[in-house]
């Protein structure tokens, strides 16, 4: 499990403009949303992650701070370059329904060769639950049928992440 810096209490000198053109201090949620957009713009199609720490940081930026569970995938080409980041399923505070057939369908539509799956634990720790382990096995088995390799499953909880690959769970 790795710990990433996150905004906890933040006196923001950053400003946002209202619809009327007036500026006011940005909220933490507005700053996080802007960061998600910037991260998405910086990782364009074909870009590769230099290492696992950058993958975890990217996913933490995308998923940390959300108040509901989100299941997302990084679709990768044969050189493990980014095809796309897709938030596939949105759920409640502690669960999101994930349908393997939809994950396989997306992999086929995008011609992905590999995939990193991820989800967040909004109110908890990044420790994998038994359900997380079962889901990972089901997705790995389903995707293997169409020659798509699941490289990792990363759980994000606040500024912390857990990598199934680093824990020997994948």
PDB file of C-alpha atoms in Angstrom:
ATOM      1  CA  UNK A   1       0.000   0.000   0.000  1.00  0.00           C
ATOM      2  CA  UNK A   2       1.371   3.422  -0.849  1.00  0.00           C
ATOM      3  CA  UNK A   3       0.469   6.789   0.569  1.00  0.00           C
ATOM      4  CA  UNK A   4      -0.004   9.731  -1.784  1.00  0.00           C
ATOM      5  CA  UNK A   5      -0.297  13.367  -0.700  1.00  0.00           C
ATOM      6  CA  UNK A   6      -3.841  14.697  -0.754  1.00  0.00           C
ATOM      7  CA  UNK A   7      -5.600  17.905   0.170  1.00  0.00           C
ATOM      8  CA  UNK A   8      -6.956  17.658   3.702  1.00  0.00           C
ATOM      9  CA  UNK A   9      -7.267  21.202   4.961  1.00  0.00           C
ATOM     10  CA  UNK A  10      -6.437  23.716   2.320  1.00  0.00           C
ATOM     11  CA  UNK A  11      -6.414  27.513   2.324  1.00  0.00           C
ATOM     12  CA  UNK A  12      -6.936  28.077  -1.345  1.00  0.00           C
ATOM     13  CA  UNK A  13      -5.435  31.037  -3.121  1.00  0.00           C
ATOM     14  CA  UNK A  14      -6.993  29.543  -6.249  1.00  0.00           C
ATOM     15  CA  UNK A  15     -10.022  31.310  -7.607  1.00  0.00           C
ATOM     16  CA  UNK A  16     -12.949  30.262  -9.790  1.00  0.00           C
ATOM     17  CA  UNK A  17     -15.128  32.517 -11.892  1.00  0.00           C
ATOM     18  CA  UNK A  18     -18.880  32.468 -11.459  1.00  0.00           C
ATOM     19  CA  UNK A  19     -21.337  32.748 -14.331  1.00  0.00           C
ATOM     20  CA  UNK A  20     -21.472  36.491 -13.676  1.00  0.00           C
ATOM     21  CA  UNK A  21     -17.721  36.881 -14.090  1.00  0.00           C
ATOM     22  CA  UNK A  22     -16.976  37.337 -10.399  1.00  0.00           C
ATOM     23  CA  UNK A  23     -14.104  35.486  -8.788  1.00  0.00           C
ATOM     24  CA  UNK A  24     -14.335  33.602  -5.519  1.00  0.00           C
ATOM     25  CA  UNK A  25     -12.088  31.097  -3.698  1.00  0.00           C
ATOM     26  CA  UNK A  26     -12.213  27.588  -5.167  1.00  0.00           C
ATOM     27  CA  UNK A  27     -13.525  24.777  -3.007  1.00  0.00           C
ATOM     28  CA  UNK A  28     -11.510  21.592  -2.481  1.00  0.00           C
ATOM     29  CA  UNK A  29     -14.008  19.730  -4.720  1.00  0.00           C
ATOM     30  CA  UNK A  30     -13.525  22.274  -7.519  1.00  0.00           C
ATOM     31  CA  UNK A  31      -9.735  21.965  -7.225  1.00  0.00           C
ATOM     32  CA  UNK A  32      -9.913  18.158  -7.358  1.00  0.00           C
ATOM     33  CA  UNK A  33     -12.203  18.255 -10.396  1.00  0.00           C
ATOM     34  CA  UNK A  34      -9.842  20.645 -12.168  1.00  0.00           C
ATOM     35  CA  UNK A  35      -6.921  18.334 -11.303  1.00  0.00           C
ATOM     36  CA  UNK A  36      -8.803  15.353 -12.769  1.00  0.00           C
ATOM     37  CA  UNK A  37      -9.320  17.276 -15.996  1.00  0.00           C
ATOM     38  CA  UNK A  38      -5.664  18.322 -16.206  1.00  0.00           C
ATOM     39  CA  UNK A  39      -4.462  14.768 -15.559  1.00  0.00           C
ATOM     40  CA  UNK A  40      -6.783  13.527 -18.294  1.00  0.00           C
ATOM     41  CA  UNK A  41      -5.431  16.096 -20.736  1.00  0.00           C
ATOM     42  CA  UNK A  42      -1.812  15.229 -19.910  1.00  0.00           C
ATOM     43  CA  UNK A  43      -2.282  11.503 -20.557  1.00  0.00           C
ATOM     44  CA  UNK A  44      -3.193  11.327 -24.202  1.00  0.00           C
ATOM     45  CA  UNK A  45      -3.724   8.251 -26.356  1.00  0.00           C
ATOM     46  CA  UNK A  46      -0.478   6.307 -26.791  1.00  0.00           C
ATOM     47  CA  UNK A  47       1.206   7.759 -23.698  1.00  0.00           C
ATOM     48  CA  UNK A  48       2.890   5.231 -21.445  1.00  0.00           C
ATOM     49  CA  UNK A  49       3.282   5.279 -17.700  1.00  0.00           C
ATOM     50  CA  UNK A  50       6.953   5.230 -16.651  1.00  0.00           C
ATOM     51  CA  UNK A  51       6.191   2.855 -13.761  1.00  0.00           C
ATOM     52  CA  UNK A  52       3.612   1.577 -11.292  1.00  0.00           C
ATOM     53  CA  UNK A  53       3.893   4.625  -9.029  1.00  0.00           C
ATOM     54  CA  UNK A  54       2.746   6.879 -11.872  1.00  0.00           C
ATOM     55  CA  UNK A  55      -0.200   4.570 -12.610  1.00  0.00           C
ATOM     56  CA  UNK A  56      -1.247   4.689  -8.954  1.00  0.00           C
ATOM     57  CA  UNK A  57      -0.834   8.475  -8.818  1.00  0.00           C
ATOM     58  CA  UNK A  58      -2.880   8.881 -12.013  1.00  0.00           C
ATOM     59  CA  UNK A  59      -5.699   6.695 -10.692  1.00  0.00           C
ATOM     60  CA  UNK A  60      -5.607   8.366  -7.273  1.00  0.00           C
ATOM     61  CA  UNK A  61      -6.017  11.745  -8.954  1.00  0.00           C
ATOM     62  CA  UNK A  62      -8.990  10.428 -10.931  1.00  0.00           C
ATOM     63  CA  UNK A  63     -10.743   8.497  -8.137  1.00  0.00           C
ATOM     64  CA  UNK A  64      -9.754   9.994  -4.771  1.00  0.00           C
ATOM     65  CA  UNK A  65     -12.233  12.352  -3.225  1.00  0.00           C
ATOM     66  CA  UNK A  66     -15.284  10.881  -4.930  1.00  0.00           C
ATOM     67  CA  UNK A  67     -18.173  10.240  -2.534  1.00  0.00           C
ATOM     68  CA  UNK A  68     -19.400   7.119  -4.333  1.00  0.00           C
ATOM     69  CA  UNK A  69     -17.702   4.006  -5.633  1.00  0.00           C
ATOM     70  CA  UNK A  70     -16.485   4.125  -9.239  1.00  0.00           C
ATOM     71  CA  UNK A  71     -15.084   1.205 -11.239  1.00  0.00           C
ATOM     72  CA  UNK A  72     -12.691   2.370 -13.956  1.00  0.00           C
ATOM     73  CA  UNK A  73     -10.349   0.802 -16.485  1.00  0.00           C
ATOM     74  CA  UNK A  74      -7.169   1.834 -18.239  1.00  0.00           C
ATOM     75  CA  UNK A  75      -7.299   0.291 -21.705  1.00  0.00           C
ATOM     76  CA  UNK A  76      -3.825  -0.379 -23.100  1.00  0.00           C
ATOM     77  CA  UNK A  77      -2.345  -1.259 -26.486  1.00  0.00           C
ATOM     78  CA  UNK A  78       0.329  -3.874 -27.249  1.00  0.00           C
ATOM     79  CA  UNK A  79       3.091  -1.548 -25.962  1.00  0.00           C
ATOM     80  CA  UNK A  80       1.019  -0.776 -22.876  1.00  0.00           C
ATOM     81  CA  UNK A  81       0.337   2.696 -24.225  1.00  0.00           C
ATOM     82  CA  UNK A  82      -2.899   4.305 -23.111  1.00  0.00           C
ATOM     83  CA  UNK A  83      -5.891   3.818 -25.367  1.00  0.00           C
ATOM     84  CA  UNK A  84      -8.364   5.324 -22.930  1.00  0.00           C
ATOM     85  CA  UNK A  85      -9.402   5.784 -19.308  1.00  0.00           C
ATOM     86  CA  UNK A  86     -13.057   4.887 -18.830  1.00  0.00           C
ATOM     87  CA  UNK A  87     -15.214   5.100 -15.724  1.00  0.00           C
ATOM     88  CA  UNK A  88     -17.511   2.179 -16.461  1.00  0.00           C
ATOM     89  CA  UNK A  89     -19.703   1.759 -13.396  1.00  0.00           C
ATOM     90  CA  UNK A  90     -20.848   4.151 -10.668  1.00  0.00           C
ATOM     91  CA  UNK A  91     -22.297   2.903  -7.416  1.00  0.00           C
ATOM     92  CA  UNK A  92     -23.045   3.863  -3.844  1.00  0.00           C
ATOM     93  CA  UNK A  93     -20.773   4.709  -0.930  1.00  0.00           C
ATOM     94  CA  UNK A  94     -19.630   1.082  -0.567  1.00  0.00           C
ATOM     95  CA  UNK A  95     -20.343  -0.832  -3.770  1.00  0.00           C
ATOM     96  CA  UNK A  96     -20.679  -0.660  -7.519  1.00  0.00           C
ATOM     97  CA  UNK A  97     -22.175  -3.380  -9.682  1.00  0.00           C
ATOM     98  CA  UNK A  98     -19.590  -4.512 -12.254  1.00  0.00           C
ATOM     99  CA  UNK A  99     -20.614  -6.573 -15.262  1.00  0.00           C
ATOM    100  CA  UNK A 100     -17.751  -8.601 -16.800  1.00  0.00           C
ATOM    101  CA  UNK A 101     -19.485  -8.849 -20.178  1.00  0.00           C
ATOM    102  CA  UNK A 102     -19.477  -5.028 -20.456  1.00  0.00           C
ATOM    103  CA  UNK A 103     -15.773  -4.893 -19.572  1.00  0.00           C
ATOM    104  CA  UNK A 104     -15.040  -7.528 -22.252  1.00  0.00           C
ATOM    105  CA  UNK A 105     -17.207  -5.634 -24.757  1.00  0.00           C
ATOM    106  CA  UNK A 106     -15.293  -2.393 -24.126  1.00  0.00           C
ATOM    107  CA  UNK A 107     -11.939  -4.187 -24.482  1.00  0.00           C
ATOM    108  CA  UNK A 108     -13.057  -5.617 -27.825  1.00  0.00           C
ATOM    109  CA  UNK A 109     -14.456  -2.293 -29.101  1.00  0.00           C
ATOM    110  CA  UNK A 110     -11.201  -0.454 -28.335  1.00  0.00           C
ATOM    111  CA  UNK A 111      -8.857  -3.268 -29.468  1.00  0.00           C
ATOM    112  CA  UNK A 112      -7.222  -3.291 -26.041  1.00  0.00           C
ATOM    113  CA  UNK A 113      -4.511  -5.890 -25.494  1.00  0.00           C
ATOM    114  CA  UNK A 114      -4.102  -5.216 -21.782  1.00  0.00           C
ATOM    115  CA  UNK A 115      -6.035  -3.532 -19.022  1.00  0.00           C
ATOM    116  CA  UNK A 116      -5.544  -2.113 -15.548  1.00  0.00           C
ATOM    117  CA  UNK A 117      -8.735  -2.152 -13.531  1.00  0.00           C
ATOM    118  CA  UNK A 118      -9.360   0.149 -10.607  1.00  0.00           C
ATOM    119  CA  UNK A 119     -11.967   1.303  -8.181  1.00  0.00           C
ATOM    120  CA  UNK A 120     -12.164   3.506  -5.145  1.00  0.00           C
ATOM    121  CA  UNK A 121     -13.204   2.904  -1.559  1.00  0.00           C
ATOM    122  CA  UNK A 122     -14.722   6.311  -0.694  1.00  0.00           C
ATOM    123  CA  UNK A 123     -15.114   5.813   3.016  1.00  0.00           C
ATOM    124  CA  UNK A 124     -12.515   3.217   3.863  1.00  0.00           C
ATOM    125  CA  UNK A 125      -9.098   1.774   3.448  1.00  0.00           C
ATOM    126  CA  UNK A 126      -7.570   0.531   0.203  1.00  0.00           C
ATOM    127  CA  UNK A 127      -7.402  -3.040   1.497  1.00  0.00           C
ATOM    128  CA  UNK A 128      -8.993  -5.493  -0.959  1.00  0.00           C
ATOM    129  CA  UNK A 129     -12.165  -7.195   0.227  1.00  0.00           C
ATOM    130  CA  UNK A 130     -13.004 -10.794  -0.595  1.00  0.00           C
ATOM    131  CA  UNK A 131     -15.502  -9.452  -3.143  1.00  0.00           C
ATOM    132  CA  UNK A 132     -12.719  -7.409  -4.775  1.00  0.00           C
ATOM    133  CA  UNK A 133     -10.583 -10.541  -5.089  1.00  0.00           C
ATOM    134  CA  UNK A 134     -13.445 -12.579  -6.580  1.00  0.00           C
ATOM    135  CA  UNK A 135     -14.282  -9.803  -9.065  1.00  0.00           C
ATOM    136  CA  UNK A 136     -10.649  -9.554 -10.131  1.00  0.00           C
ATOM    137  CA  UNK A 137     -10.474 -13.302 -10.803  1.00  0.00           C
ATOM    138  CA  UNK A 138     -13.754 -13.226 -12.772  1.00  0.00           C
ATOM    139  CA  UNK A 139     -12.595 -10.299 -14.903  1.00  0.00           C
ATOM    140  CA  UNK A 140      -9.173 -11.811 -15.466  1.00  0.00           C
ATOM    141  CA  UNK A 141     -10.727 -15.124 -16.577  1.00  0.00           C
ATOM    142  CA  UNK A 142     -13.321 -13.455 -18.836  1.00  0.00           C
ATOM    143  CA  UNK A 143     -10.780 -11.169 -20.489  1.00  0.00           C
ATOM    144  CA  UNK A 144      -8.297 -14.023 -20.984  1.00  0.00           C
ATOM    145  CA  UNK A 145     -10.850 -15.671 -23.275  1.00  0.00           C
ATOM    146  CA  UNK A 146     -10.364 -12.789 -25.714  1.00  0.00           C
ATOM    147  CA  UNK A 147      -6.589 -12.462 -25.132  1.00  0.00           C
ATOM    148  CA  UNK A 148      -6.736  -9.325 -22.992  1.00  0.00           C
ATOM    149  CA  UNK A 149      -4.340  -9.371 -20.036  1.00  0.00           C
ATOM    150  CA  UNK A 150      -5.291  -7.805 -16.708  1.00  0.00           C
ATOM    151  CA  UNK A 151      -2.031  -6.273 -15.504  1.00  0.00           C
ATOM    152  CA  UNK A 152      -3.239  -4.943 -12.170  1.00  0.00           C
ATOM    153  CA  UNK A 153      -6.207  -3.977 -10.025  1.00  0.00           C
ATOM    154  CA  UNK A 154      -5.609  -0.805  -8.043  1.00  0.00           C
ATOM    155  CA  UNK A 155      -7.820   0.278  -5.173  1.00  0.00           C
ATOM    156  CA  UNK A 156      -7.823   3.960  -4.234  1.00  0.00           C
ATOM    157  CA  UNK A 157      -8.924   5.240  -0.816  1.00  0.00           C
ATOM    158  CA  UNK A 158      -8.165   8.899  -0.249  1.00  0.00           C
ATOM    159  CA  UNK A 159      -4.433   9.327  -0.779  1.00  0.00           C
ATOM    160  CA  UNK A 160      -3.660   5.623  -0.348  1.00  0.00           C
ATOM    161  CA  UNK A 161      -3.579   2.899  -2.976  1.00  0.00           C
ATOM    162  CA  UNK A 162      -3.219  -0.866  -3.015  1.00  0.00           C
ATOM    163  CA  UNK A 163      -1.942  -2.731  -6.063  1.00  0.00           C
ATOM    164  CA  UNK A 164      -3.021  -6.348  -6.487  1.00  0.00           C
ATOM    165  CA  UNK A 165       0.122  -6.984  -8.543  1.00  0.00           C
ATOM    166  CA  UNK A 166       2.403  -5.644  -5.804  1.00  0.00           C
ATOM    167  CA  UNK A 167       0.557  -7.734  -3.206  1.00  0.00           C
ATOM    168  CA  UNK A 168       0.857 -10.902  -5.317  1.00  0.00           C
ATOM    169  CA  UNK A 169      -2.923 -11.125  -5.792  1.00  0.00           C
ATOM    170  CA  UNK A 170      -2.943 -11.080  -9.586  1.00  0.00           C
TER     171      UNK A 170
END
